[in-house]
Each structure stands twice: as C-alpha cells, then as structure tokens.
PDB file of C-alpha atoms in Angstrom:
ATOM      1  CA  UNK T   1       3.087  26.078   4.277  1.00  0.00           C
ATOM      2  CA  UNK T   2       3.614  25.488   0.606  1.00  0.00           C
ATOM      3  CA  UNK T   3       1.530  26.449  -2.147  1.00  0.00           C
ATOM      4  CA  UNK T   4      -0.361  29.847  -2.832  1.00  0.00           C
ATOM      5  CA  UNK T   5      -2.304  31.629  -0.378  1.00  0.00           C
ATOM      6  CA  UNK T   6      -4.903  32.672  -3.009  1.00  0.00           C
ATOM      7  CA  UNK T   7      -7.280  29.800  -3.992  1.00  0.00           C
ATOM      8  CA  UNK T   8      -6.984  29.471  -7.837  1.00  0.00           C
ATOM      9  CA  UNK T   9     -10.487  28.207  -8.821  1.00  0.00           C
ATOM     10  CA  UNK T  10      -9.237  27.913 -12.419  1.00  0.00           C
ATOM     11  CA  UNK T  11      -6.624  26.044 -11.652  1.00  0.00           C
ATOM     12  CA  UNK T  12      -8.562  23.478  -9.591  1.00  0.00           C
ATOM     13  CA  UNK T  13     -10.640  23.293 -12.527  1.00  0.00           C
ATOM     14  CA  UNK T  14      -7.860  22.563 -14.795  1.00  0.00           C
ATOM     15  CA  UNK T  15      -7.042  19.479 -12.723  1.00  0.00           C
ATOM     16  CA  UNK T  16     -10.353  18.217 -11.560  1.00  0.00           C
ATOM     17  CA  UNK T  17     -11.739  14.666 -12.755  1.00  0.00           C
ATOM     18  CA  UNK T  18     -14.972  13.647 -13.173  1.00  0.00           C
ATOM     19  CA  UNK T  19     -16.920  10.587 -12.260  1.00  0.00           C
ATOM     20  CA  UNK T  20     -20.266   9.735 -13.273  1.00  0.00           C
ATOM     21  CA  UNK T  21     -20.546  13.247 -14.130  1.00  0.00           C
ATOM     22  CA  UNK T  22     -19.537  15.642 -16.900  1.00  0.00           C
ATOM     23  CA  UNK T  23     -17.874  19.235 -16.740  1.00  0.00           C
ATOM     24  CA  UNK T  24     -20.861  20.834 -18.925  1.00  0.00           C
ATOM     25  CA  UNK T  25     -23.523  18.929 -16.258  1.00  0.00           C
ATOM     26  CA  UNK T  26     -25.489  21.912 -14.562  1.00  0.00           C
ATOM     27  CA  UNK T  27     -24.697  20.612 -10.818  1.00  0.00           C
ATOM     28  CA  UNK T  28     -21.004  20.958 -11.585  1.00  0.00           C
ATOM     29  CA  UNK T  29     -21.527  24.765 -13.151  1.00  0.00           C
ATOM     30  CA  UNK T  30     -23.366  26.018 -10.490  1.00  0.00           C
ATOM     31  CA  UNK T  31     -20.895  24.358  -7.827  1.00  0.00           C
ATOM     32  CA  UNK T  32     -17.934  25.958  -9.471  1.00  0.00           C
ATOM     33  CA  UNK T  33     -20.110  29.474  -9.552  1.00  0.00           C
ATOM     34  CA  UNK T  34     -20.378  28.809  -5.750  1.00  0.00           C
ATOM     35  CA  UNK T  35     -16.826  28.046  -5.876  1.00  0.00           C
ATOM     36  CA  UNK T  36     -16.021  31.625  -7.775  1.00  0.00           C
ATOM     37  CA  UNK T  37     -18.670  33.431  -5.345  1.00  0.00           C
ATOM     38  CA  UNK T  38     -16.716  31.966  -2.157  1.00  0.00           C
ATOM     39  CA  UNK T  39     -14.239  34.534  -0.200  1.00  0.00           C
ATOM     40  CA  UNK T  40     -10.597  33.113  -0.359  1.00  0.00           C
ATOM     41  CA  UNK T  41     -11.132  32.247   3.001  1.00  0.00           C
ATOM     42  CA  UNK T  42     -14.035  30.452   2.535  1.00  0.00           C
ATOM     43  CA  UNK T  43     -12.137  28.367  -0.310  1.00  0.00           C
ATOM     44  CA  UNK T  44      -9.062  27.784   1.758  1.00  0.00           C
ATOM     45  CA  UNK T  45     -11.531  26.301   4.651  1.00  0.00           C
ATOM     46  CA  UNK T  46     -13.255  24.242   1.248  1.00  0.00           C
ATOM     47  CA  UNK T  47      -9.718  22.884   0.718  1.00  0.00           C
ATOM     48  CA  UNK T  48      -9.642  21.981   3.942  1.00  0.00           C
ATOM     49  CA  UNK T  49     -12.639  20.638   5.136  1.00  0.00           C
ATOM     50  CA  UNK T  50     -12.116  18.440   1.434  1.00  0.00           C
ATOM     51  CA  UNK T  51      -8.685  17.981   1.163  1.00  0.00           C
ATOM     52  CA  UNK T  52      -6.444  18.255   4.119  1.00  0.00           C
ATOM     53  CA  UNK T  53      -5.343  21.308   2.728  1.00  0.00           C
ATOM     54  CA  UNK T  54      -5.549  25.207   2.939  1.00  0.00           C
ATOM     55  CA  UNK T  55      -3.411  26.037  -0.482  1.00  0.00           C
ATOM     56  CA  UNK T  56      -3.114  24.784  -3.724  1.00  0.00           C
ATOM     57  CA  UNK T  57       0.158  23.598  -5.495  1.00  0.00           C
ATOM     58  CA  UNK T  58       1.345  26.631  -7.592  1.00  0.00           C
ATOM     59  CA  UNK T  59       0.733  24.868 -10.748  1.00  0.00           C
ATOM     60  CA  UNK T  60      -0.823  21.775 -12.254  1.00  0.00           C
ATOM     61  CA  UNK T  61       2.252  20.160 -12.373  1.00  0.00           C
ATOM     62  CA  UNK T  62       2.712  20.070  -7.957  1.00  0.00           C
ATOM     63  CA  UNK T  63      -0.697  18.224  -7.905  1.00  0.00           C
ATOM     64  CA  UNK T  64       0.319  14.743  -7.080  1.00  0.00           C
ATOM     65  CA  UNK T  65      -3.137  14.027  -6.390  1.00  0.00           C
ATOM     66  CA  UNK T  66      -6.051  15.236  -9.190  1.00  0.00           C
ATOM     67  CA  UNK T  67      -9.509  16.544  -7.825  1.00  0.00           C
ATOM     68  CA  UNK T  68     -12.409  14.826  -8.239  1.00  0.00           C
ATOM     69  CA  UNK T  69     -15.963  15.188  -8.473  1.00  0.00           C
ATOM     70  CA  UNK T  70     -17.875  12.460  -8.589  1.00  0.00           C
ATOM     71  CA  UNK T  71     -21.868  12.381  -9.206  1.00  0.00           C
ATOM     72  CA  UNK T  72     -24.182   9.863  -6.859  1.00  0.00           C
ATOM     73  CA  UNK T  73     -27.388   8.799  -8.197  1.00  0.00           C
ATOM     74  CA  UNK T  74     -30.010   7.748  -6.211  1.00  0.00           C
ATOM     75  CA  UNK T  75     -33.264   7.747  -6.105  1.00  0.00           C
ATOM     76  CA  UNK T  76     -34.044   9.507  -2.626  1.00  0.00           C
ATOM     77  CA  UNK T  77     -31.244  12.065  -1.902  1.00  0.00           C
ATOM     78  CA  UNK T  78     -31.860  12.206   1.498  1.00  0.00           C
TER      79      UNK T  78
END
C-alpha cells in the first residue's frame, strides 16, 4: 500500500474541487466537520467506499486525480 495510513483531512481539503458549490457553502462545512469528527478508520473506509482507496498520497503533489464535491440541485431530494 502506498500513501499514509492516517487520513489527512486538511490535505484532502487542500486538493478538493468544487462544482456547483462553494468551499464557504454550509453543506460543505458541516461535511468536512463530519469529516474531522470521523475515526481514521472511518475515513479510510470514506476513501474507500468514494475513491477506491484506503490512503491518501503523502502530499498534494501524488494526487493525480483532484477531489471533488459537487452540489445537485433539485427540487425534491428524495
């Protein structure tokens, strides 16, 4: 396995997009709070569940591939 075992959240941050949404929007605060709140192994299964991946590149410059949130509006969320 490459990458860190522990699940930088401020690193994801540092390389996360955004898509029809804004960093300052309050859906993306309180999802990286939840992020922050989560156990490392509750992040690595995130990654994975996400991803494909249980570790992060070591630094911003390893991600070949930027995160992304990405807002969808609609009228009815269910």
């Amino acid at each position: 396995m490459c990458g860190d075992p522990e699940v930088d959240v401020e690193l994801l941050k540092s390389v996360t997009e955004y898509s029809g949404c804004r960093s300052s929007d309050r859906h993306v605060l309180l999802f990286w709070q939840i992020l922050d709140e989560f156990t490392n192994a509750e992040r690595s299964m995130f990654l994975r569940f996400t991803w494909g991946r249980s570790r992060l590149p070591v630094n911003a410059a390893g991600f070949r591939q930027r995160f992304k949130l990405q807002s969808f509006n609609r009228a009815n969320a269910d």
